[in-house]
Amino acid sequence: MEKYIIEGGRPLFGEVEIQSAKNAVLPLLAAAVLTDERIVIHKCPRIADVLNMVGILGELGCSTKFEGNDLVIDSADAANHEIPSSLAKELRSSVFMLGSVVSRFGRARIAYPGGCDIGLRPIDLHLNGLRRLGVCVSEGGGYIDCSCDKIEGAEVVLDFPSVGATENIILAAAKAKGTTVIRNAAKEPEIVDLQNFINRMGGKIFGAGTATVRIDGVKKLGGTEYTPVSDRIEAGTFLIASAMCGGEVSLKNADADNLSFLLHKLREISCKINTKNDKIYIRSGRRLSPKLVETSPYPGFPTDLQAPMTALACICEGSTVIVENLFETRFKHVPELIRMGADVTVRGRSAFVRGVGSLKGADVVAGDLRGGAALTLAAISAEGLSTVTDLSHIDRGYSDFEYKLRGLGARIRRVRI
Ligand code: UD1
């Protein structure tokens, strides 16, 4: 296991380059199975979730290699349709393979997916969507089995705009016979990226980014090269870091349009923000409390930035109510923030935060990916020395996290324990 040792209290200055979005790259890797031609993902982040997904591609018989920052995938020899528990449990996105593997082989057998422990994370919407397309789905012994002679286009109405279910249905429908229409689809930018990627492969998908996505199935998809959209959650994490520590930071390869809700909140608490082309510039201000932060599907405030935002609220002037509408138990970072002197009460899906001006260094433990990032931000802004233990969570989603923070002036180093 590894931990960060952090000497907090220094302002952040400088520029940081944002990686390609984790949540865009993962479904693209699943889409690579839809062709037997060569796929190149440019600027592919070497985060643990991506490396685990690459491991799954290997298990299916695809060959993969990194050439610098580009990931090259060749699925010509893919022959296996089964993903064992040892691989599937490493990440939630293993479930995307259902749609693409059943499309390629007419069957798929995948152990239940893992991922962050942030409450029940059912996959009923994924499975019901696949059933609507004519896929026979059964569950038992920790596995999901899918089979079909052919996938047929259909109308799929989602009870909730699930990101993963929307993507899984797109993957299954891309080469289906006929047209699929997804209603109440999720609108996240990463879904637009999946549409653009598959269309570059020869697909015919329209409407991603809106509540109705239409997929006209095509017979064959070919190879392509693609640069994924920038990671709005990593960008948001660095913006919040800057708001917490003070100073002036500029992000490059960032997309302000995909972060409008966060930028609005940061302006509300008196941060000065300018955007130009792929840059976002932030100068932190007085840190008035954001009052109310309520997570909701895109374009609302992202649940993946709730933990960092809670850490920020802890050091603002005044009180904030944080409402987590997406996941049931996504406040595991709160007891750790309290160790650092935060004043927070959690009732159900709401956290009531009374700002305390500044936090004090402490030994804390990361319990999940975004919670771990939030604790790291709390520690670099806090007075004194902190440790953040179990970096495996943070490594799932952030490439070179401590290296980038150090580049901005934070005193942070990684040690093995
Ligand atoms: C994706 C993101 C994750 C983000 C989340 C919400 C990826 C790889 N992960 O996760 O970082 O936090 O979107 O923006 O893109 N639900 C069901 N049944 C289902 C599927 C989902 O009830 O079959 C519920 C979930 O329990 C949750 C809500 O729908 O309450 C949203 O989940 P969903 O949008 O599917 O999130 P993920 O795709 O898992």
XYZ file of C-alpha atoms and ligand atoms in Angstrom:
456
model
C 0.000 0.000 0.000
C 1.132 3.586 -0.596
C 0.371 6.922 1.016
C 0.934 10.605 0.444
C 2.879 12.687 2.915
C 1.684 16.263 2.567
C 2.893 19.481 4.108
C -0.073 21.781 3.589
C -0.743 25.482 3.491
C 1.024 26.614 0.322
C -0.781 28.501 -2.472
C -0.817 26.949 -5.961
C 0.653 28.742 -8.970
C 1.259 27.637 -12.550
C -0.203 25.597 -15.367
C -1.401 22.013 -15.425
C -2.383 19.873 -18.423
C -5.631 17.944 -18.124
C -5.688 14.271 -19.175
C -8.196 12.633 -21.525
C -11.378 11.740 -19.675
C -11.348 8.431 -17.818
C -15.091 8.100 -18.327
C -14.719 8.683 -22.070
C -11.790 6.319 -22.625
C -13.355 3.315 -20.835
C -16.377 2.912 -23.155
C -14.126 3.584 -26.167
C -12.027 0.582 -25.132
C -15.195 -1.521 -25.062
C -16.100 -0.164 -28.524
C -12.734 -1.354 -29.858
C -14.118 -4.920 -29.726
C -16.766 -3.958 -32.332
C -14.156 -4.030 -35.123
C -11.360 -6.369 -36.186
C -9.348 -3.410 -37.480
C -6.743 -1.303 -35.679
C -7.833 1.329 -33.147
C -5.515 4.036 -31.809
C -6.522 6.091 -28.748
C -4.299 9.165 -28.646
C -3.352 10.716 -25.277
C -4.674 7.680 -23.411
C -4.172 8.202 -19.642
C -2.258 5.402 -17.865
C -4.596 5.229 -14.913
C -5.452 1.977 -13.155
C -9.004 1.781 -14.557
C -7.654 2.034 -18.116
C -4.919 -0.535 -17.425
C -7.516 -2.918 -15.965
C -9.735 -2.455 -19.024
C -6.671 -3.154 -21.192
C -6.239 -6.366 -19.149
C -9.836 -7.307 -20.004
C -9.166 -6.685 -23.717
C -6.166 -9.013 -23.414
C -8.354 -11.686 -21.803
C -10.724 -11.454 -24.789
C -7.783 -12.093 -27.129
C -7.160 -8.521 -28.332
C -3.584 -7.327 -28.619
C -2.812 -3.975 -27.005
C 0.302 -1.853 -26.675
C 1.177 1.662 -25.596
C 3.254 3.645 -28.126
C 4.221 6.690 -26.087
C 0.889 8.103 -24.923
C -1.101 6.326 -27.644
C -2.857 3.036 -26.950
C -3.013 0.735 -29.990
C -5.652 -2.033 -29.959
C -5.968 -4.841 -32.468
C -9.045 -7.002 -31.915
C -8.628 -9.148 -35.069
C -7.840 -12.269 -33.023
C -10.399 -11.708 -30.244
C -12.006 -15.072 -29.576
C -13.032 -15.227 -25.927
C -16.428 -14.004 -24.720
C -15.879 -14.531 -20.965
C -14.509 -12.073 -18.376
C -13.708 -13.688 -15.026
C -14.407 -12.129 -11.655
C -10.699 -11.442 -10.996
C -10.781 -8.862 -13.841
C -14.422 -7.674 -13.762
C -14.352 -6.808 -10.070
C -11.542 -4.310 -10.578
C -13.791 -1.735 -12.210
C -17.393 -0.859 -12.843
C -16.813 -0.308 -16.563
C -16.222 -4.019 -17.185
C -20.020 -4.077 -17.585
C -19.695 -2.138 -20.892
C -18.195 -5.259 -22.365
C -21.634 -6.902 -22.283
C -22.895 -4.715 -25.138
C -19.804 -4.951 -27.329
C -18.902 -8.605 -26.679
C -22.444 -9.874 -27.329
C -22.490 -7.767 -30.510
C -19.219 -9.345 -31.685
C -19.699 -12.989 -30.654
C -23.459 -13.405 -30.133
C -22.716 -14.245 -26.513
C -21.019 -12.773 -23.459
C -20.329 -14.087 -19.970
C -19.156 -11.459 -17.532
C -18.719 -11.558 -13.763
C -20.487 -8.792 -11.839
C -18.579 -5.504 -12.067
C -16.707 -3.832 -9.191
C -15.878 -0.125 -8.828
C -16.149 2.455 -6.054
C -18.116 1.461 -2.967
C -20.593 4.359 -2.988
C -23.824 2.443 -2.408
C -25.919 0.002 -4.382
C -25.080 0.230 -8.050
C -27.628 -1.935 -9.851
C -27.285 -2.747 -13.554
C -30.966 -3.484 -14.232
C -31.221 -0.653 -16.778
C -28.282 -2.098 -18.744
C -29.784 -5.595 -18.744
C -33.337 -4.497 -19.564
C -31.997 -2.383 -22.430
C -30.131 -5.383 -23.859
C -33.276 -7.512 -23.496
C -35.218 -4.914 -25.514
C -32.690 -5.465 -28.321
C -33.452 -9.192 -28.352
C -30.563 -10.341 -26.155
C -31.320 -13.247 -23.804
C -29.929 -12.285 -20.387
C -29.613 -14.589 -17.373
C -27.868 -14.117 -14.043
C -26.437 -16.722 -11.665
C -23.278 -17.781 -9.810
C -21.939 -14.218 -9.868
C -22.082 -14.041 -13.670
C -24.267 -12.351 -16.270
C -24.801 -14.470 -19.391
C -25.988 -12.887 -22.620
C -26.758 -14.599 -25.904
C -28.602 -13.875 -29.129
C -28.780 -14.940 -32.776
C -28.969 -11.354 -33.859
C -29.399 -8.023 -32.128
C -32.424 -6.122 -33.418
C -32.991 -2.373 -33.097
C -35.826 -1.295 -30.760
C -37.049 1.614 -28.690
C -35.482 1.630 -25.212
C -36.970 3.937 -22.598
C -34.698 4.366 -19.575
C -36.376 4.853 -16.180
C -33.383 6.996 -15.217
C -30.768 8.645 -17.493
C -27.996 6.208 -16.551
C -24.646 7.011 -18.161
C -23.465 3.405 -18.258
C -26.783 1.983 -19.499
C -26.955 4.578 -22.300
C -23.400 3.648 -23.354
C -23.971 -0.104 -23.111
C -27.080 0.102 -25.294
C -25.234 2.247 -27.854
C -22.450 -0.369 -27.948
C -24.910 -3.236 -28.443
C -26.977 -1.347 -31.025
C -24.158 0.049 -33.206
C -24.139 -3.078 -35.421
C -27.715 -4.215 -34.780
C -30.243 -4.903 -37.515
C -32.390 -1.794 -37.815
C -32.740 1.338 -35.711
C -32.563 1.738 -31.945
C -33.911 4.805 -30.177
C -32.923 5.472 -26.549
C -35.312 7.792 -24.736
C -34.434 9.545 -21.474
C -30.791 8.914 -22.394
C -28.015 10.380 -20.247
C -26.529 13.548 -21.800
C -22.965 13.464 -20.458
C -20.177 14.731 -22.778
C -18.540 11.296 -22.592
C -21.591 9.847 -24.397
C -21.104 12.386 -27.177
C -17.491 11.197 -27.357
C -18.612 7.570 -27.706
C -20.992 8.592 -30.523
C -18.222 10.529 -32.313
C -15.787 7.626 -31.931
C -18.180 4.980 -33.276
C -19.206 7.288 -36.124
C -15.501 7.633 -37.012
C -15.479 3.815 -37.198
C -18.343 4.008 -39.730
C -21.299 3.990 -37.325
C -24.509 5.999 -37.660
C -25.414 7.455 -34.283
C -27.258 10.744 -33.796
C -28.482 12.826 -30.880
C -25.928 12.010 -28.157
C -25.868 14.890 -25.677
C -29.676 15.083 -25.828
C -32.318 12.889 -24.192
C -32.983 10.985 -27.437
C -30.213 9.001 -29.111
C -30.844 7.246 -32.441
C -28.602 4.431 -33.579
C -28.970 3.155 -37.134
C -27.223 -0.228 -37.037
C -24.472 -0.777 -39.628
C -23.096 -4.109 -40.907
C -19.437 -3.377 -40.242
C -17.302 -0.979 -38.234
C -13.688 -0.244 -39.153
C -10.531 0.989 -37.434
C -9.872 4.607 -36.489
C -7.621 6.955 -34.535
C -9.173 9.196 -31.904
C -8.306 11.732 -29.205
C -10.875 11.589 -26.366
C -12.481 14.644 -24.775
C -10.621 16.195 -21.820
C -11.381 15.010 -18.283
C -13.864 17.467 -16.767
C -13.627 15.767 -13.364
C -9.833 16.050 -13.235
C -10.140 19.691 -14.403
C -12.747 20.337 -11.697
C -10.496 18.745 -9.083
C -7.636 21.132 -9.934
C -9.982 24.150 -9.987
C -11.263 23.246 -6.529
C -7.671 22.653 -5.343
C -6.800 26.142 -6.450
C -9.898 27.644 -4.789
C -8.902 25.883 -1.543
C -5.195 26.718 -1.509
C -5.243 30.214 -3.000
C -2.977 31.383 -5.823
C -3.450 31.422 -9.588
C -3.706 28.328 -11.741
C -4.323 27.815 -15.407
C -5.585 24.547 -16.898
C -4.696 23.548 -20.438
C -6.600 20.979 -22.542
C -9.707 21.799 -20.467
C -13.272 22.246 -21.725
C -15.096 25.050 -19.910
C -18.399 24.256 -21.650
C -18.525 20.875 -19.899
C -17.889 22.447 -16.486
C -20.431 25.269 -16.480
C -22.089 24.233 -13.206
C -18.810 24.084 -11.282
C -17.553 27.360 -12.780
C -20.838 28.993 -11.754
C -20.384 27.739 -8.153
C -16.741 28.851 -8.017
C -17.663 32.320 -9.283
C -20.418 32.434 -6.649
C -17.834 31.955 -3.894
C -15.803 34.838 -5.403
C -13.168 32.997 -7.453
C -12.136 34.886 -10.580
C -12.374 32.648 -13.643
C -11.526 33.308 -17.288
C -11.802 30.857 -20.139
C -10.248 30.972 -23.593
C -10.036 28.151 -26.148
C -8.848 25.068 -24.218
C -7.687 27.064 -21.174
C -9.368 27.843 -17.868
C -7.699 30.342 -15.571
C -8.648 30.633 -11.877
C -7.618 33.077 -9.157
C -9.075 32.174 -5.806
C -11.027 34.749 -3.841
C -12.503 35.174 -0.390
C -14.212 31.754 -0.338
C -17.770 32.707 0.554
C -19.804 29.567 1.172
C -21.517 28.040 -1.899
C -24.760 27.707 0.212
C -26.303 24.811 -1.760
C -24.635 22.180 -3.922
C -26.963 19.550 -5.301
C -25.663 16.789 -7.571
C -27.681 15.759 -10.606
C -27.143 14.209 -14.046
C -25.356 16.373 -16.640
C -25.516 19.338 -17.092
C -26.129 19.596 -13.303
C -23.402 19.566 -10.647
C -21.432 16.308 -11.157
C -21.584 13.747 -8.359
C -17.906 12.986 -9.062
C -17.028 16.498 -7.830
C -19.228 16.332 -4.738
C -16.423 15.096 -2.441
C -13.893 17.770 -3.524
C -16.644 20.416 -3.263
C -17.483 19.228 0.263
C -13.806 19.656 1.205
C -13.901 23.196 -0.211
C -17.128 24.037 1.660
C -15.377 23.016 4.902
C -13.043 26.023 4.647
C -15.536 28.591 3.317
C -17.125 31.472 5.252
C -20.640 30.368 6.284
C -22.708 27.210 5.881
C -23.341 24.930 2.918
C -25.833 22.163 2.296
C -24.549 19.420 0.001
C -27.192 17.088 -1.437
C -26.059 13.854 -3.117
C -28.840 12.718 -5.432
C -27.003 10.098 -7.493
C -25.413 7.648 -5.062
C -26.579 6.434 -1.659
C -23.435 6.395 0.451
C -21.103 8.887 -1.118
C -20.051 10.700 2.076
C -17.262 8.363 3.245
C -14.765 11.228 3.049
C -16.722 13.182 5.695
C -15.461 11.351 8.842
C -11.905 11.841 7.521
C -12.527 15.563 6.920
C -13.825 15.792 10.503
C -10.455 14.381 11.678
C -8.926 17.419 10.002
C -11.155 19.782 11.981
C -14.133 20.067 9.613
C -17.598 20.691 11.038
C -19.985 18.491 9.016
C -23.152 16.572 9.864
C -24.535 13.949 7.485
C -28.258 13.136 7.433
C -29.213 10.631 4.743
C -28.178 12.037 1.404
C -27.389 15.540 2.717
C -24.290 16.941 4.391
C -24.554 20.135 6.440
C -21.212 21.919 6.442
C -20.283 24.834 8.695
C -17.159 26.500 7.326
C -14.202 26.585 9.724
C -11.781 28.826 7.824
C -8.971 26.275 7.617
C -8.330 22.582 8.283
C -5.516 21.027 10.349
C -3.188 18.283 9.114
C -4.140 14.701 10.130
C -3.695 11.046 9.092
C -6.627 10.120 6.858
C -7.605 7.173 4.691
C -8.986 7.324 1.142
C -12.078 5.135 0.851
C -12.902 5.727 -2.811
C -11.567 7.523 -5.881
C -13.116 10.991 -5.623
C -13.181 10.912 -1.813
C -9.425 10.216 -1.919
C -8.876 13.205 -4.203
C -10.958 15.375 -1.863
C -8.828 14.368 1.144
C -5.660 15.156 -0.808
C -6.998 18.649 -1.560
C -7.963 19.087 2.080
C -4.429 18.086 3.111
C -2.601 20.393 0.687
C -4.731 23.315 1.886
C -4.503 22.410 5.611
C -2.106 23.786 8.206
C 0.627 21.258 9.043
C 1.432 17.680 8.112
C -1.048 15.083 6.791
C -0.911 11.587 5.382
C -3.464 10.184 2.930
C -3.357 6.385 2.888
C -4.440 3.893 0.197
C -3.587 5.602 -3.041
C -4.911 2.684 -5.106
C -8.279 4.472 -5.188
C -6.801 7.757 -6.437
C -4.640 5.933 -9.001
C -7.791 4.570 -10.634
C -8.684 7.964 -12.038
C -5.848 10.500 -11.826
C -2.595 10.166 -13.788
C 0.477 11.709 -12.122
C -1.736 13.390 -9.489
C 1.010 14.244 -7.005
C 3.436 15.133 -9.786
C 0.938 17.672 -11.182
C 0.181 19.105 -7.720
C 3.914 19.401 -7.003
C 4.315 21.278 -10.292
C 1.880 23.864 -8.881
C 3.884 24.220 -5.668
C 2.205 21.716 -3.316
C 4.493 19.766 -0.967
C 3.339 16.202 -1.562
C 5.214 12.938 -1.955
C 4.283 9.290 -2.312
C 5.804 6.647 -0.045
C 5.338 2.893 0.199
C 4.169 1.526 3.572
C -20.942 6.953 -14.500
C -19.529 7.383 -14.255
C -19.343 7.782 -12.792
C -20.373 8.836 -12.390
C -21.779 8.403 -12.775
C -22.824 9.478 -12.571
C -18.287 6.057 -15.850
C -17.305 4.988 -16.102
N -18.631 6.284 -14.583
O -21.184 5.814 -13.669
O -18.027 8.301 -12.641
O -20.314 9.026 -10.996
O -21.828 8.017 -14.170
O -22.513 10.598 -13.288
O -18.703 6.755 -16.767
N -28.681 2.983 -11.863
C -29.674 2.032 -11.709
N -29.695 0.967 -12.569
C -28.782 0.828 -13.576
C -27.779 1.798 -13.730
C -27.768 2.881 -12.849
O -30.501 2.131 -10.819
O -28.861 -0.161 -14.325
C -28.633 4.142 -10.935
C -27.353 4.127 -10.098
O -27.486 3.326 -8.955
C -27.191 5.594 -9.758
C -27.741 6.301 -11.005
O -28.524 5.332 -11.697
O -28.008 5.931 -8.674
C -26.653 6.839 -11.911
O -25.821 5.807 -12.321
P -25.127 5.812 -13.748
O -25.433 7.071 -14.485
O -25.454 4.526 -14.428
O -23.603 5.808 -13.350
P -22.442 4.891 -13.913
O -22.616 4.691 -15.381
O -22.270 3.712 -13.042
